[in-house]
JSON list of C-alpha atoms and ligand atoms in Angstrom, two decimals:
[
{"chain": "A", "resi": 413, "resn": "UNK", "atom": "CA", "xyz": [0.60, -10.01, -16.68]},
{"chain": "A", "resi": 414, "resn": "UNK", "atom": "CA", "xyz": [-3.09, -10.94, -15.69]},
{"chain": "A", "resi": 415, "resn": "UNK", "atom": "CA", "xyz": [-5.12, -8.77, -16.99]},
{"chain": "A", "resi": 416, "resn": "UNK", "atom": "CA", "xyz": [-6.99, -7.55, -14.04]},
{"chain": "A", "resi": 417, "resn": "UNK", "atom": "CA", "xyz": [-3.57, -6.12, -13.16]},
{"chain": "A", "resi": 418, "resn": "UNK", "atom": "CA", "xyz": [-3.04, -4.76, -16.79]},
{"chain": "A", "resi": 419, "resn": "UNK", "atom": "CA", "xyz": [-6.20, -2.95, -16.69]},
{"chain": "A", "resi": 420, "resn": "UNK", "atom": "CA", "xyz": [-5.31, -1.56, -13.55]},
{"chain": "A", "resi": 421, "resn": "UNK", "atom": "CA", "xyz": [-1.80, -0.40, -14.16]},
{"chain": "A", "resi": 422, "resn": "UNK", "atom": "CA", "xyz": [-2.19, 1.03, -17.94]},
{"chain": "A", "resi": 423, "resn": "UNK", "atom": "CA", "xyz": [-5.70, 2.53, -17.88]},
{"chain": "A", "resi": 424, "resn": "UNK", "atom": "CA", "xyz": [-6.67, 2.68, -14.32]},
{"chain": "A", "resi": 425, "resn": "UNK", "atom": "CA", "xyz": [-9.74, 0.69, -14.22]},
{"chain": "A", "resi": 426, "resn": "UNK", "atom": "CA", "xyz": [-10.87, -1.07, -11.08]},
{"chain": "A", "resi": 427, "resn": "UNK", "atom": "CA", "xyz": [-12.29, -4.62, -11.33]},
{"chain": "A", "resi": 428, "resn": "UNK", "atom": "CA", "xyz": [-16.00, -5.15, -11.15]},
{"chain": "A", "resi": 429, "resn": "UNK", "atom": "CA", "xyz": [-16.15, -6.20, -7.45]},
{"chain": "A", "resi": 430, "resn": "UNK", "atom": "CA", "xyz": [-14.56, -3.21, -6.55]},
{"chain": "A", "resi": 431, "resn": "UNK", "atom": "CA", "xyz": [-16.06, -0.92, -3.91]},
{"chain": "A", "resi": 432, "resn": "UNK", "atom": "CA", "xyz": [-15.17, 2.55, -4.00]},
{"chain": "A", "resi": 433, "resn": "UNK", "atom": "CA", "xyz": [-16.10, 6.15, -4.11]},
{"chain": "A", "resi": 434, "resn": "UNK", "atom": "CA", "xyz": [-15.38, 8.67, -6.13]},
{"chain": "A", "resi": 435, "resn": "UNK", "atom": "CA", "xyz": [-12.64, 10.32, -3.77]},
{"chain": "A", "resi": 436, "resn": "UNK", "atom": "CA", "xyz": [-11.05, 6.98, -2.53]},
{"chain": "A", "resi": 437, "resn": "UNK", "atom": "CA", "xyz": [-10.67, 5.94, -6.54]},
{"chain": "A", "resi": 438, "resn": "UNK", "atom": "CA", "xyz": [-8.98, 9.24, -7.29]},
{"chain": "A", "resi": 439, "resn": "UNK", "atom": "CA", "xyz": [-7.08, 8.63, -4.04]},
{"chain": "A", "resi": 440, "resn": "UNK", "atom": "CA", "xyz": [-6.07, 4.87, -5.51]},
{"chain": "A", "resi": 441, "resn": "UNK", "atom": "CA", "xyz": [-4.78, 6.51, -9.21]},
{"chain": "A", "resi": 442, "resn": "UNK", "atom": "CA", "xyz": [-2.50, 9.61, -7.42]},
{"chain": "A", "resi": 443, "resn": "UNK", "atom": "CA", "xyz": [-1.00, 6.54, -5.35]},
{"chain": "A", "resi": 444, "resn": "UNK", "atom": "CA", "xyz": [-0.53, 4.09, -8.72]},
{"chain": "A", "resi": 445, "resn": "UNK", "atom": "CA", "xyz": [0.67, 7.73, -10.35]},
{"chain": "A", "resi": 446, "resn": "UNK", "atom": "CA", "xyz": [3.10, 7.87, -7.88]},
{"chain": "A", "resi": 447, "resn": "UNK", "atom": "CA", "xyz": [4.46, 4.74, -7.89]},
{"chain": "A", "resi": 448, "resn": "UNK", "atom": "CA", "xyz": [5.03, 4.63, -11.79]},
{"chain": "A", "resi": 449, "resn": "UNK", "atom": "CA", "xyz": [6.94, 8.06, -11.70]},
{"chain": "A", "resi": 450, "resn": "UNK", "atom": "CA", "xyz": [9.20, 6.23, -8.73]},
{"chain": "A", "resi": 451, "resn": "UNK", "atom": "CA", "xyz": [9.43, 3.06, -11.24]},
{"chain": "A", "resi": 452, "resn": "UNK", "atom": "CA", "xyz": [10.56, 4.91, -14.24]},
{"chain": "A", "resi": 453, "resn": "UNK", "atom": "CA", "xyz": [13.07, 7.05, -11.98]},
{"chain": "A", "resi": 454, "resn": "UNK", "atom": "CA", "xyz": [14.72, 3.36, -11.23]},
{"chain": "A", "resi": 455, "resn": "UNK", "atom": "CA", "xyz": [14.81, 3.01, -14.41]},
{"chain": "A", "resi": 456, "resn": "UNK", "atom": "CA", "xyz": [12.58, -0.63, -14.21]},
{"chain": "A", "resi": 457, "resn": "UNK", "atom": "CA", "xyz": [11.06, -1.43, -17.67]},
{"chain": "A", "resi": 458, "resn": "UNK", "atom": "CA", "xyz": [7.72, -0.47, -18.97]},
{"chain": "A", "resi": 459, "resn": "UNK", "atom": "CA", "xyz": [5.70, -3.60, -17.65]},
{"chain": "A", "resi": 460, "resn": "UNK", "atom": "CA", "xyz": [6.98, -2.79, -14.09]},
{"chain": "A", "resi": 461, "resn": "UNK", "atom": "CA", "xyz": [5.70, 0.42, -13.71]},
{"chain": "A", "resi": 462, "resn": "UNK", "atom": "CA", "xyz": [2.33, -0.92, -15.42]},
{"chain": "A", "resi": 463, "resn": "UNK", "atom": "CA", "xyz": [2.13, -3.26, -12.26]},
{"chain": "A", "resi": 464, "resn": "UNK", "atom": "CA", "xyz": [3.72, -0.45, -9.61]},
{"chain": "A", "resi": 465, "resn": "UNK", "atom": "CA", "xyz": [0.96, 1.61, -10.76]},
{"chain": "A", "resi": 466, "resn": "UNK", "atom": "CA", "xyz": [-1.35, -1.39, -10.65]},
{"chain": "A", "resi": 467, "resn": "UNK", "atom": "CA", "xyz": [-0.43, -1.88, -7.26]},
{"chain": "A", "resi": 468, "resn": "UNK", "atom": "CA", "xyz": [-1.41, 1.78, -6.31]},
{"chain": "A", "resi": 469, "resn": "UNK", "atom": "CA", "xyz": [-4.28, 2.05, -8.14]},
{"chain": "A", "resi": 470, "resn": "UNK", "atom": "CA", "xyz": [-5.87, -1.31, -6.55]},
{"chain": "A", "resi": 471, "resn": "UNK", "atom": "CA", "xyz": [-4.55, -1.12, -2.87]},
{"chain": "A", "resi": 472, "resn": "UNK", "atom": "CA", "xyz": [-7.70, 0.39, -1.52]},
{"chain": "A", "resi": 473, "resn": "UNK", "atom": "CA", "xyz": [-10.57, -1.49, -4.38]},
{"chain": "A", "resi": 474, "resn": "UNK", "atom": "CA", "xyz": [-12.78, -2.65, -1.80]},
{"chain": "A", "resi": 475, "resn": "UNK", "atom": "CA", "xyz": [-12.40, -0.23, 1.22]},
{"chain": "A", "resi": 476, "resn": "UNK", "atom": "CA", "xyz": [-16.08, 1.16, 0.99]},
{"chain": "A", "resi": 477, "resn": "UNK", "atom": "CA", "xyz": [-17.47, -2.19, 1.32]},
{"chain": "A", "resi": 478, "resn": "UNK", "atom": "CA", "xyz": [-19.41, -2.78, 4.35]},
{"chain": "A", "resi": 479, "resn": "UNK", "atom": "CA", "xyz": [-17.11, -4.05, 6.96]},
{"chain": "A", "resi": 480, "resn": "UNK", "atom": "CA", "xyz": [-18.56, -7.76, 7.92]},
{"chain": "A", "resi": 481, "resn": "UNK", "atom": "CA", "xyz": [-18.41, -8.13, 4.27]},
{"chain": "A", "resi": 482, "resn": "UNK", "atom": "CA", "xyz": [-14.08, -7.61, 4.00]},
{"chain": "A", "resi": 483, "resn": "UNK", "atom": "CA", "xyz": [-13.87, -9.73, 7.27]},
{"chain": "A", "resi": 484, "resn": "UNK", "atom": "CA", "xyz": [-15.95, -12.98, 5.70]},
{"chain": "A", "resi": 485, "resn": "UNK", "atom": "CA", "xyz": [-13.78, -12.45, 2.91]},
{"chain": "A", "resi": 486, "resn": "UNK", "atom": "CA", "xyz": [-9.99, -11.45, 4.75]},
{"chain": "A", "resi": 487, "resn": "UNK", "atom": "CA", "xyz": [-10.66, -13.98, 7.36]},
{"chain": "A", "resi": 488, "resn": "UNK", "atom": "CA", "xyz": [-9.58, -13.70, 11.34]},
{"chain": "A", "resi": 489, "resn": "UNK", "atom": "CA", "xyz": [-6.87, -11.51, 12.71]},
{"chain": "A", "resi": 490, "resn": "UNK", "atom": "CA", "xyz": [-7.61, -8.43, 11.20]},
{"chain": "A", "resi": 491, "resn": "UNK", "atom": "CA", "xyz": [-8.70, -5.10, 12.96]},
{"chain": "A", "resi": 492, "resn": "UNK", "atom": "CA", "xyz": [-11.22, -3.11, 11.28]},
{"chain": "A", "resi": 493, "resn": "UNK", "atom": "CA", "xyz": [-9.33, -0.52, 9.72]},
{"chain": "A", "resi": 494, "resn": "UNK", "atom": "CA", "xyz": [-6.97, -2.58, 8.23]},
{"chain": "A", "resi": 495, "resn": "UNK", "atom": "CA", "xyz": [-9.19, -5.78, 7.10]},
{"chain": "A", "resi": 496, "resn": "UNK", "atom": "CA", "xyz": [-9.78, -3.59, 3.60]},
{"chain": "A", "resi": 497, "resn": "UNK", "atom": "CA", "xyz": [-6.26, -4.57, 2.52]},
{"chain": "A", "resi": 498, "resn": "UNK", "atom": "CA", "xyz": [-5.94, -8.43, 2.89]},
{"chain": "A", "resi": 499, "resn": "UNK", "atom": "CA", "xyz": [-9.87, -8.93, 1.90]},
{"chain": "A", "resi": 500, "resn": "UNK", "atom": "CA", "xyz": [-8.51, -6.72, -1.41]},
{"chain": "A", "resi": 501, "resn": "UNK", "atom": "CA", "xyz": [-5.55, -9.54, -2.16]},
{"chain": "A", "resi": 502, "resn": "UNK", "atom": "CA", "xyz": [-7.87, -12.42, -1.26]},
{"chain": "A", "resi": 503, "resn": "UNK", "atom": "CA", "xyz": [-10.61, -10.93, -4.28]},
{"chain": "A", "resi": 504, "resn": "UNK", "atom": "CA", "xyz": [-7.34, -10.49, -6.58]},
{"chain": "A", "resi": 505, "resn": "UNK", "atom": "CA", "xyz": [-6.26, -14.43, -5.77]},
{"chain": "A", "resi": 506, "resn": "UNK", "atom": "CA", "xyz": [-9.70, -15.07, -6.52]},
{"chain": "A", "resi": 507, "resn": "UNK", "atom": "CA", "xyz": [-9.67, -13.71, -10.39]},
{"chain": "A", "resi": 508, "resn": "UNK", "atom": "CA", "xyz": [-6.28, -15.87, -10.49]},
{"chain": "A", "resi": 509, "resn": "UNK", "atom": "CA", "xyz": [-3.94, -13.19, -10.02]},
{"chain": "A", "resi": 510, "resn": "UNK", "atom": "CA", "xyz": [-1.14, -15.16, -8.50]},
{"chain": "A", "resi": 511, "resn": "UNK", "atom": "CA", "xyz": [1.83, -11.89, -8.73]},
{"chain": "A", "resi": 512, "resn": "UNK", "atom": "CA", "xyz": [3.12, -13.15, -4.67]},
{"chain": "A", "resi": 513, "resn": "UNK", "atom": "CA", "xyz": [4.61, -9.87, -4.78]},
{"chain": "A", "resi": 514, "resn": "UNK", "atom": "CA", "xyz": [1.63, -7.67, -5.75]},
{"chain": "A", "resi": 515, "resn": "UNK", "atom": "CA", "xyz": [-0.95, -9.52, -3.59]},
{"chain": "A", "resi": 516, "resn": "UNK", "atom": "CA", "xyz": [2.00, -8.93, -0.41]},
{"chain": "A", "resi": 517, "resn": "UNK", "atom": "CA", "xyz": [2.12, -5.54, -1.39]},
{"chain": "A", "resi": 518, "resn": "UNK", "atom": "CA", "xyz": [-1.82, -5.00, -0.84]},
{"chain": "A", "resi": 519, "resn": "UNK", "atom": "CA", "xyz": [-2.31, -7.13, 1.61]},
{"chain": "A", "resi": 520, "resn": "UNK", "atom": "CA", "xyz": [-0.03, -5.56, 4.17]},
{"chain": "A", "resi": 521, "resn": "UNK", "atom": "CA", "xyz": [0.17, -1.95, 2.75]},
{"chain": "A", "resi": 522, "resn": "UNK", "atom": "CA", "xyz": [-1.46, -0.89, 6.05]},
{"chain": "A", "resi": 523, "resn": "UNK", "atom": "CA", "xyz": [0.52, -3.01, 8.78]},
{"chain": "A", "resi": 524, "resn": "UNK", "atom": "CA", "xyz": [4.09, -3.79, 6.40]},
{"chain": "A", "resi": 525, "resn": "UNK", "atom": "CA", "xyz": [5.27, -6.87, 6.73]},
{"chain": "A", "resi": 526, "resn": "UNK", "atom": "CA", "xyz": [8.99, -8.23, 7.30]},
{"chain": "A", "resi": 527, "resn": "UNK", "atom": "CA", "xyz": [9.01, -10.28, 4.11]},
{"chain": "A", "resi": 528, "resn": "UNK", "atom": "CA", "xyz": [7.65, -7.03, 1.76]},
{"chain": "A", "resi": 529, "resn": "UNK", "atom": "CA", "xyz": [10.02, -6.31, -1.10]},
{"chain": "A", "resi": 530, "resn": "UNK", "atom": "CA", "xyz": [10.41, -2.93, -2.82]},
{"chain": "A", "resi": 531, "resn": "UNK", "atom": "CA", "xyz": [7.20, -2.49, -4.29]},
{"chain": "A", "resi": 532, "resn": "UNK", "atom": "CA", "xyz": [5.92, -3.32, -1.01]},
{"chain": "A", "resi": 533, "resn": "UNK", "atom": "CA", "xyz": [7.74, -0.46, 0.95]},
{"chain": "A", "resi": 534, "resn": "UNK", "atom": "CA", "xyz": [7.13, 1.75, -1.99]},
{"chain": "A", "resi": 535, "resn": "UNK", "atom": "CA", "xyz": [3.13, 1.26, -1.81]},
{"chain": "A", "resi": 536, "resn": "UNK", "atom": "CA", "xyz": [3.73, 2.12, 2.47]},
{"chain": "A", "resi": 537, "resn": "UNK", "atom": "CA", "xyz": [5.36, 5.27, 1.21]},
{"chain": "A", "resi": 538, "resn": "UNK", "atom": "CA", "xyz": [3.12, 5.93, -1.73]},
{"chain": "A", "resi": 539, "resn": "UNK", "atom": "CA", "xyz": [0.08, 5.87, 0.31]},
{"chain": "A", "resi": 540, "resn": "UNK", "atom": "CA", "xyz": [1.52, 7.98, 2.89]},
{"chain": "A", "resi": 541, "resn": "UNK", "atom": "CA", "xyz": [2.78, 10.61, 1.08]},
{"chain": "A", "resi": 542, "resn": "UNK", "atom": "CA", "xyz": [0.57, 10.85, -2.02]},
{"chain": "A", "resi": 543, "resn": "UNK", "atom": "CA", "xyz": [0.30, 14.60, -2.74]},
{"chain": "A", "resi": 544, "resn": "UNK", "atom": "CA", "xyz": [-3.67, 14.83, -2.39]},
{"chain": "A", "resi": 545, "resn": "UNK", "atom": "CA", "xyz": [-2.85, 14.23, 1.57]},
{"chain": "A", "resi": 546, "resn": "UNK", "atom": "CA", "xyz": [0.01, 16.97, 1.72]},
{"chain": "A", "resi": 547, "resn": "UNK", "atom": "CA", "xyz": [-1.01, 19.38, 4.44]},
{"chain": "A", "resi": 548, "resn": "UNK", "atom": "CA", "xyz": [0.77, 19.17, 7.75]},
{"chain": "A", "resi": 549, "resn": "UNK", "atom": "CA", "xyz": [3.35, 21.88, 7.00]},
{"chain": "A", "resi": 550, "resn": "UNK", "atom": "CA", "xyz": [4.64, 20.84, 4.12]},
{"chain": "A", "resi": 551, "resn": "UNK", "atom": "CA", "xyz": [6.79, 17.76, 6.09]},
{"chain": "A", "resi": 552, "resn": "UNK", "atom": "CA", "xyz": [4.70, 14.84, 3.82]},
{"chain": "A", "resi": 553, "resn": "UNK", "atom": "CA", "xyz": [5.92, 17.20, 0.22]},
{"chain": "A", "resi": 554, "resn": "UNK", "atom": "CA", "xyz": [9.92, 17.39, 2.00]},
{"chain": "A", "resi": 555, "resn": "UNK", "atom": "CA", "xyz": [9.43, 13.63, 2.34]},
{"chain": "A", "resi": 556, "resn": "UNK", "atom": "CA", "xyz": [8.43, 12.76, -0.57]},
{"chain": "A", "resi": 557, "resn": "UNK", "atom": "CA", "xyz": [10.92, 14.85, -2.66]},
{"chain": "A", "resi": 558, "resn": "UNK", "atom": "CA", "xyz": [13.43, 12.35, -0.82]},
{"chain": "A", "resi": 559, "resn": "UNK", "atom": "CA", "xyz": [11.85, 9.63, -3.28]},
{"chain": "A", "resi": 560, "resn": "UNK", "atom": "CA", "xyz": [12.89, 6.89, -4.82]},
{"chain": "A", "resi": 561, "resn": "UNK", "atom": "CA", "xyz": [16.45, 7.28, -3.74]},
{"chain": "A", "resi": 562, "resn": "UNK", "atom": "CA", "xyz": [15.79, 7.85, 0.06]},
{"chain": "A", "resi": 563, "resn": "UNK", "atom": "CA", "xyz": [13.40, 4.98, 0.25]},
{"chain": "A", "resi": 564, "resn": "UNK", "atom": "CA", "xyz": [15.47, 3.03, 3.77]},
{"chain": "A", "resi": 565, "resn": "UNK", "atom": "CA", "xyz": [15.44, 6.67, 5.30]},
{"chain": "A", "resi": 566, "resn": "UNK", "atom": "CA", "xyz": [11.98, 7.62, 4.71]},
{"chain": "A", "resi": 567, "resn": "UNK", "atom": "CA", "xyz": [10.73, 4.77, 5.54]},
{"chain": "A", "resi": 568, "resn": "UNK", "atom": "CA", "xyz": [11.32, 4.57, 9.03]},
{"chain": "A", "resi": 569, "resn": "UNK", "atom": "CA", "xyz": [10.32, 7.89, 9.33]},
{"chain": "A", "resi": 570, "resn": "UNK", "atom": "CA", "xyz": [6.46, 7.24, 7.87]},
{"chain": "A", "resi": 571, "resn": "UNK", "atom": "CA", "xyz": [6.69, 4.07, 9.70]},
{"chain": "A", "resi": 572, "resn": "UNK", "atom": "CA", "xyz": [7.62, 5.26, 12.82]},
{"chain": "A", "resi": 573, "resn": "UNK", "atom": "CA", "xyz": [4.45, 7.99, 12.57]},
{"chain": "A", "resi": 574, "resn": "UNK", "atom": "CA", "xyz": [2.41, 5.34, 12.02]},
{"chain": "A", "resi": 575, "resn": "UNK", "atom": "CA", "xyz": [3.01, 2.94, 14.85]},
{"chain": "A", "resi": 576, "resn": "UNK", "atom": "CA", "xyz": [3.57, 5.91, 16.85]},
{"chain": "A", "resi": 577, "resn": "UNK", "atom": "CA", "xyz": [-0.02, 6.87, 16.26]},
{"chain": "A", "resi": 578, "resn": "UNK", "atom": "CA", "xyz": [-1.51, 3.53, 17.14]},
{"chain": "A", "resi": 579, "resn": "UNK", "atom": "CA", "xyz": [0.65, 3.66, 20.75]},
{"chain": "A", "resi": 580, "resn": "UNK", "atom": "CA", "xyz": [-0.64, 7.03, 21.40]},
{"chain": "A", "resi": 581, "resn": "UNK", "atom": "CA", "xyz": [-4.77, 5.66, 21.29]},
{"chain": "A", "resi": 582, "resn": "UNK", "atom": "CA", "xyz": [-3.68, 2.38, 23.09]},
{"chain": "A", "resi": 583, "resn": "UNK", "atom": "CA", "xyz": [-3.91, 0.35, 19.93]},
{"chain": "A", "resi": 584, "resn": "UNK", "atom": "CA", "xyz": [-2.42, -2.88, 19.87]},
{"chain": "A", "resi": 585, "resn": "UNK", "atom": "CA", "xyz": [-0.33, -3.47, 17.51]},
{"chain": "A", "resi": 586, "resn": "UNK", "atom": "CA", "xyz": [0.09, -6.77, 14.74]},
{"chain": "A", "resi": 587, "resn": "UNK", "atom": "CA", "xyz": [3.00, -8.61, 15.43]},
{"chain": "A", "resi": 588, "resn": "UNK", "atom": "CA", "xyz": [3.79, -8.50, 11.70]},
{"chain": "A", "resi": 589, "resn": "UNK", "atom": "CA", "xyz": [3.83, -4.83, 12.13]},
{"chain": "A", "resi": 590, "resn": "UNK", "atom": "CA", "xyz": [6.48, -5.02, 15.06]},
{"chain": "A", "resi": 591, "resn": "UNK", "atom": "CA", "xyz": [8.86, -7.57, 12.78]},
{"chain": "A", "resi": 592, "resn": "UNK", "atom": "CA", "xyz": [8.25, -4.97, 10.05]},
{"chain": "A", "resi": 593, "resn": "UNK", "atom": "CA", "xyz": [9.93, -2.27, 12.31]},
{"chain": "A", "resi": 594, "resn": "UNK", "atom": "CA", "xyz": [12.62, -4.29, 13.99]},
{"chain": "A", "resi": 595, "resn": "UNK", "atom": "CA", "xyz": [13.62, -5.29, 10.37]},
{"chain": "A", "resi": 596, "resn": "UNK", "atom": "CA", "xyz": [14.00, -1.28, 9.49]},
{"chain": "A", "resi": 597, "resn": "UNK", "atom": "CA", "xyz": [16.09, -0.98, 12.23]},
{"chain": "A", "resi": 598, "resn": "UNK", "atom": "CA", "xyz": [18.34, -4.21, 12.07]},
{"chain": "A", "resi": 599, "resn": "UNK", "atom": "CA", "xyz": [17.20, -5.85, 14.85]},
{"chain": "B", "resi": 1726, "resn": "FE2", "atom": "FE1", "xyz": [-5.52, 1.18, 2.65]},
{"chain": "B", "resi": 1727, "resn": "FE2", "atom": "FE1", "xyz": [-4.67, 4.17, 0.62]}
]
């Protein structure tokens, strides 16, 4: 395991270029917390939950950076409030992590993807329904009580939300985010 993603996954520390505040980083560890309790509950060895948790705990590193910053670094093609996430997996690529399925994870935790395995639909649904955002009636804590075992189920329900959001404002949506959803729903 690179270490960047060792660091990250057994003691929660963020590498230097990291940008984030306080309540983002705590944010980051509830998310990596989740994800480890979800790993150990499908009963995946020791060094898989150390990179689930990595996973969580880096998704959002470099979200307070100054925005023309995470687009020289993402590249074209990504709205603002999702550029954080690929700019994140290009700094990670950078330090040599080359974990395909870690870097797919953070890269598209914010759109999903139609290629994203199970730690990538798990970091969707761990960033959704991390406990620090429950509020909302209670409907994010029913949800995620349905986890790991409901994972197909809840998924298209937190997916739905979100895309359903972005339609309501007029938002266009990625077309990796469209495959992602036809792909939940066998199409
Ligand atoms: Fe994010
Ligand atoms: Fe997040």
């Amino acid at each position: 395991m690179h270490p960047v993603i060792e660091r990250a996954g057994a003691a929660a520390e963020l590498p230097a270029w990291a940008r984030c505040g306080t309540r983002r980083r705590a944010h980051g560890v509830r998310v990596g917390d989740l994800l480890s309790t979800w790993a150990a509950h499908l009963d995946l060895p020791e060094r898989e939950q150390i990179r689930w948790r990595a996973a969580g705990v880096l998704h959002d590193a470099v979200k307070d950076a100054p925005i023309a910053e995470l687009h020289d670094v993402a590249g074209d093609g990504w709205p603002d409030p999702v550029v954080h996430a690929p700019a994140c997996a290009h700094r990670l690529e950078a330090d040599g992590v080359e974990d395909r399925s870690l870097l797919d994870a953070i890269r598209y935790h914010p759109v999903g993807h139609p290629d994203l395995d199970a730690l990538g639909e798990y970091l969707i649904l761990a960033d959704y329904l991390e406990p620090g955002r429950s509020g909302s009636g209670g409907k994010r804590d029913r949800l995620r009580e349905l986890l790991p075992e409901g994972r197909p189920d809840v998924l298209t329900v937190v997916v739905r939300q979100r895309l359903r959001r972005l339609l309501d404002k007029n938002r266009p949506l990625m077309s990796c985010s469209v495959d992602f959803w036809n792909r939940l729903v066998g199409q």
